[in-house]
Amino acid sequence: MSVIDKDAPGSCAHTHNGLCMPDASRKAARRRLAIARGHLESIQRMLDDPDVYCVDILKQLKAVQGALAGTGEVVLRGHLEAHVATAESRGDTLEIVDELMHALKYT
């Protein structure tokens, strides 16, 4: 297994088997979650309005689902590129695949 320099730029203090989420994926996921949060806050405000139209709420709910799905795609791509694609060189291919299969069972 590779050794990660915790003081190196882009490294992380908390790792799983010496692996951490790539910075670019982390930033993109945070942006997408901020979008989802905005839509959720909009829905909460809409629900306070007695004149709100149900379809408008459904549209916002769909937007939240899309933002969350996009976040999942960003995180998955980062994991595939940074960890799955390099698993053979680290010698942990089976563990990485099993871990991913277990995580995807809950989606």
PDB file of C-alpha atoms in Angstrom:
ATOM      1  CA  MET A   1       0.000   0.000   0.000  1.00  0.00           C
ATOM      2  CA  SER A   2       1.268   3.495  -0.777  1.00  0.00           C
ATOM      3  CA  VAL A   3       2.246   5.910   1.944  1.00  0.00           C
ATOM      4  CA  ILE A   4       0.649   9.361   1.839  1.00  0.00           C
ATOM      5  CA  ASP A   5       2.546  12.395   3.083  1.00  0.00           C
ATOM      6  CA  LYS A   6      -0.026  14.103   5.304  1.00  0.00           C
ATOM      7  CA  ASP A   7       1.827  17.433   4.913  1.00  0.00           C
ATOM      8  CA  ALA A   8       1.835  17.353   1.112  1.00  0.00           C
ATOM      9  CA  PRO A   9      -0.539  19.692  -0.746  1.00  0.00           C
ATOM     10  CA  GLY A  10      -3.812  17.971  -1.535  1.00  0.00           C
ATOM     11  CA  SER A  11      -3.291  15.242   1.032  1.00  0.00           C
ATOM     12  CA  CYS A  12      -5.811  14.604   3.753  1.00  0.00           C
ATOM     13  CA  ALA A  13      -5.532  13.947   7.447  1.00  0.00           C
ATOM     14  CA  HIS A  14      -8.256  11.314   7.559  1.00  0.00           C
ATOM     15  CA  THR A  15      -7.896   8.490   5.094  1.00  0.00           C
ATOM     16  CA  HIS A  16      -9.397   5.104   4.458  1.00  0.00           C
ATOM     17  CA  ASN A  17      -6.615   2.649   3.719  1.00  0.00           C
ATOM     18  CA  GLY A  18      -4.356   5.594   2.857  1.00  0.00           C
ATOM     19  CA  LEU A  19      -6.850   7.068   0.375  1.00  0.00           C
ATOM     20  CA  CYS A  20      -8.737  10.337   0.455  1.00  0.00           C
ATOM     21  CA  MET A  21     -11.203  12.181  -1.738  1.00  0.00           C
ATOM     22  CA  PRO A  22      -9.483  14.201  -4.509  1.00  0.00           C
ATOM     23  CA  ASP A  23      -9.622  17.977  -3.938  1.00  0.00           C
ATOM     24  CA  ALA A  24     -11.298  18.683  -7.292  1.00  0.00           C
ATOM     25  CA  SER A  25     -14.067  16.182  -6.521  1.00  0.00           C
ATOM     26  CA  ARG A  26     -14.518  17.607  -3.038  1.00  0.00           C
ATOM     27  CA  LYS A  27     -14.899  21.154  -4.385  1.00  0.00           C
ATOM     28  CA  ALA A  28     -17.290  20.130  -7.158  1.00  0.00           C
ATOM     29  CA  ALA A  29     -19.407  18.107  -4.709  1.00  0.00           C
ATOM     30  CA  ARG A  30     -19.605  21.067  -2.310  1.00  0.00           C
ATOM     31  CA  ARG A  31     -20.782  23.325  -5.161  1.00  0.00           C
ATOM     32  CA  ARG A  32     -23.507  20.877  -6.127  1.00  0.00           C
ATOM     33  CA  LEU A  33     -24.635  20.500  -2.517  1.00  0.00           C
ATOM     34  CA  ALA A  34     -24.836  24.274  -2.209  1.00  0.00           C
ATOM     35  CA  ILE A  35     -27.189  24.251  -5.199  1.00  0.00           C
ATOM     36  CA  ALA A  36     -29.296  21.530  -3.559  1.00  0.00           C
ATOM     37  CA  ARG A  37     -29.381  23.537  -0.330  1.00  0.00           C
ATOM     38  CA  GLY A  38     -30.642  26.577  -2.223  1.00  0.00           C
ATOM     39  CA  HIS A  39     -33.444  24.561  -3.760  1.00  0.00           C
ATOM     40  CA  LEU A  40     -34.360  23.063  -0.368  1.00  0.00           C
ATOM     41  CA  GLU A  41     -34.509  26.495   1.212  1.00  0.00           C
ATOM     42  CA  SER A  42     -36.726  27.635  -1.641  1.00  0.00           C
ATOM     43  CA  ILE A  43     -39.069  24.700  -1.014  1.00  0.00           C
ATOM     44  CA  GLN A  44     -39.262  25.540   2.679  1.00  0.00           C
ATOM     45  CA  ARG A  45     -40.200  29.137   1.837  1.00  0.00           C
ATOM     46  CA  MET A  46     -42.766  27.937  -0.686  1.00  0.00           C
ATOM     47  CA  LEU A  47     -44.399  25.707   1.919  1.00  0.00           C
ATOM     48  CA  ASP A  48     -44.869  28.736   4.151  1.00  0.00           C
ATOM     49  CA  ASP A  49     -46.933  30.357   1.392  1.00  0.00           C
ATOM     50  CA  PRO A  50     -50.588  29.231   1.533  1.00  0.00           C
ATOM     51  CA  ASP A  51     -50.994  30.137  -2.161  1.00  0.00           C
ATOM     52  CA  VAL A  52     -48.139  27.957  -3.416  1.00  0.00           C
ATOM     53  CA  TYR A  53     -48.914  25.687  -6.360  1.00  0.00           C
ATOM     54  CA  CYS A  54     -48.100  22.000  -5.825  1.00  0.00           C
ATOM     55  CA  VAL A  55     -46.468  21.626  -9.229  1.00  0.00           C
ATOM     56  CA  ASP A  56     -44.028  24.419  -8.412  1.00  0.00           C
ATOM     57  CA  ILE A  57     -42.934  22.497  -5.328  1.00  0.00           C
ATOM     58  CA  LEU A  58     -42.604  19.312  -7.354  1.00  0.00           C
ATOM     59  CA  LYS A  59     -40.325  21.132  -9.809  1.00  0.00           C
ATOM     60  CA  GLN A  60     -38.096  22.299  -6.966  1.00  0.00           C
ATOM     61  CA  LEU A  61     -38.021  18.800  -5.480  1.00  0.00           C
ATOM     62  CA  LYS A  62     -36.899  17.469  -8.856  1.00  0.00           C
ATOM     63  CA  ALA A  63     -34.158  20.100  -8.924  1.00  0.00           C
ATOM     64  CA  VAL A  64     -32.934  18.929  -5.496  1.00  0.00           C
ATOM     65  CA  GLN A  65     -32.917  15.323  -6.684  1.00  0.00           C
ATOM     66  CA  GLY A  66     -30.917  16.337  -9.749  1.00  0.00           C
ATOM     67  CA  ALA A  67     -28.392  18.266  -7.681  1.00  0.00           C
ATOM     68  CA  LEU A  68     -27.959  15.331  -5.299  1.00  0.00           C
ATOM     69  CA  ALA A  69     -27.613  12.872  -8.179  1.00  0.00           C
ATOM     70  CA  GLY A  70     -24.994  15.151  -9.725  1.00  0.00           C
ATOM     71  CA  THR A  71     -23.121  15.228  -6.432  1.00  0.00           C
ATOM     72  CA  GLY A  72     -23.114  11.438  -6.352  1.00  0.00           C
ATOM     73  CA  GLU A  73     -21.755  11.316  -9.890  1.00  0.00           C
ATOM     74  CA  VAL A  74     -18.921  13.719  -9.014  1.00  0.00           C
ATOM     75  CA  VAL A  75     -17.958  11.687  -5.943  1.00  0.00           C
ATOM     76  CA  LEU A  76     -18.168   8.395  -7.846  1.00  0.00           C
ATOM     77  CA  ARG A  77     -16.052   9.701 -10.737  1.00  0.00           C
ATOM     78  CA  GLY A  78     -13.426  10.998  -8.331  1.00  0.00           C
ATOM     79  CA  HIS A  79     -13.328   7.640  -6.576  1.00  0.00           C
ATOM     80  CA  LEU A  80     -13.079   5.708  -9.833  1.00  0.00           C
ATOM     81  CA  GLU A  81     -10.315   7.914 -11.214  1.00  0.00           C
ATOM     82  CA  ALA A  82      -8.280   8.279  -8.028  1.00  0.00           C
ATOM     83  CA  HIS A  83      -8.741   4.948  -6.320  1.00  0.00           C
ATOM     84  CA  VAL A  84     -10.286   2.233  -8.483  1.00  0.00           C
ATOM     85  CA  ALA A  85      -8.071   2.941 -11.492  1.00  0.00           C
ATOM     86  CA  THR A  86      -4.961   2.759  -9.281  1.00  0.00           C
ATOM     87  CA  ALA A  87      -6.013  -0.201  -7.121  1.00  0.00           C
ATOM     88  CA  GLU A  88      -3.968  -2.762  -9.024  1.00  0.00           C
ATOM     89  CA  SER A  89      -0.741  -0.845  -8.491  1.00  0.00           C
ATOM     90  CA  ARG A  90      -1.473  -0.721  -4.744  1.00  0.00           C
ATOM     91  CA  GLY A  91      -2.508  -4.371  -4.614  1.00  0.00           C
ATOM     92  CA  ASP A  92      -5.969  -3.735  -3.163  1.00  0.00           C
ATOM     93  CA  THR A  93      -8.193  -4.255  -6.210  1.00  0.00           C
ATOM     94  CA  LEU A  94     -10.547  -6.764  -4.592  1.00  0.00           C
ATOM     95  CA  GLU A  95     -10.973  -4.659  -1.463  1.00  0.00           C
ATOM     96  CA  ILE A  96     -11.689  -1.497  -3.452  1.00  0.00           C
ATOM     97  CA  VAL A  97     -14.208  -3.252  -5.712  1.00  0.00           C
ATOM     98  CA  ASP A  98     -15.942  -4.923  -2.754  1.00  0.00           C
ATOM     99  CA  GLU A  99     -16.116  -1.623  -0.896  1.00  0.00           C
ATOM    100  CA  LEU A 100     -17.642   0.135  -3.902  1.00  0.00           C
ATOM    101  CA  MET A 101     -20.158  -2.643  -4.541  1.00  0.00           C
ATOM    102  CA  HIS A 102     -21.236  -2.489  -0.904  1.00  0.00           C
ATOM    103  CA  ALA A 103     -21.606   1.314  -1.060  1.00  0.00           C
ATOM    104  CA  LEU A 104     -23.643   1.158  -4.274  1.00  0.00           C
ATOM    105  CA  LYS A 105     -26.067  -1.344  -2.738  1.00  0.00           C
ATOM    106  CA  TYR A 106     -27.436   1.517  -0.660  1.00  0.00           C
ATOM    107  CA  THR A 107     -28.094   3.909  -3.540  1.00  0.00           C
TER     108      THR A 107
END
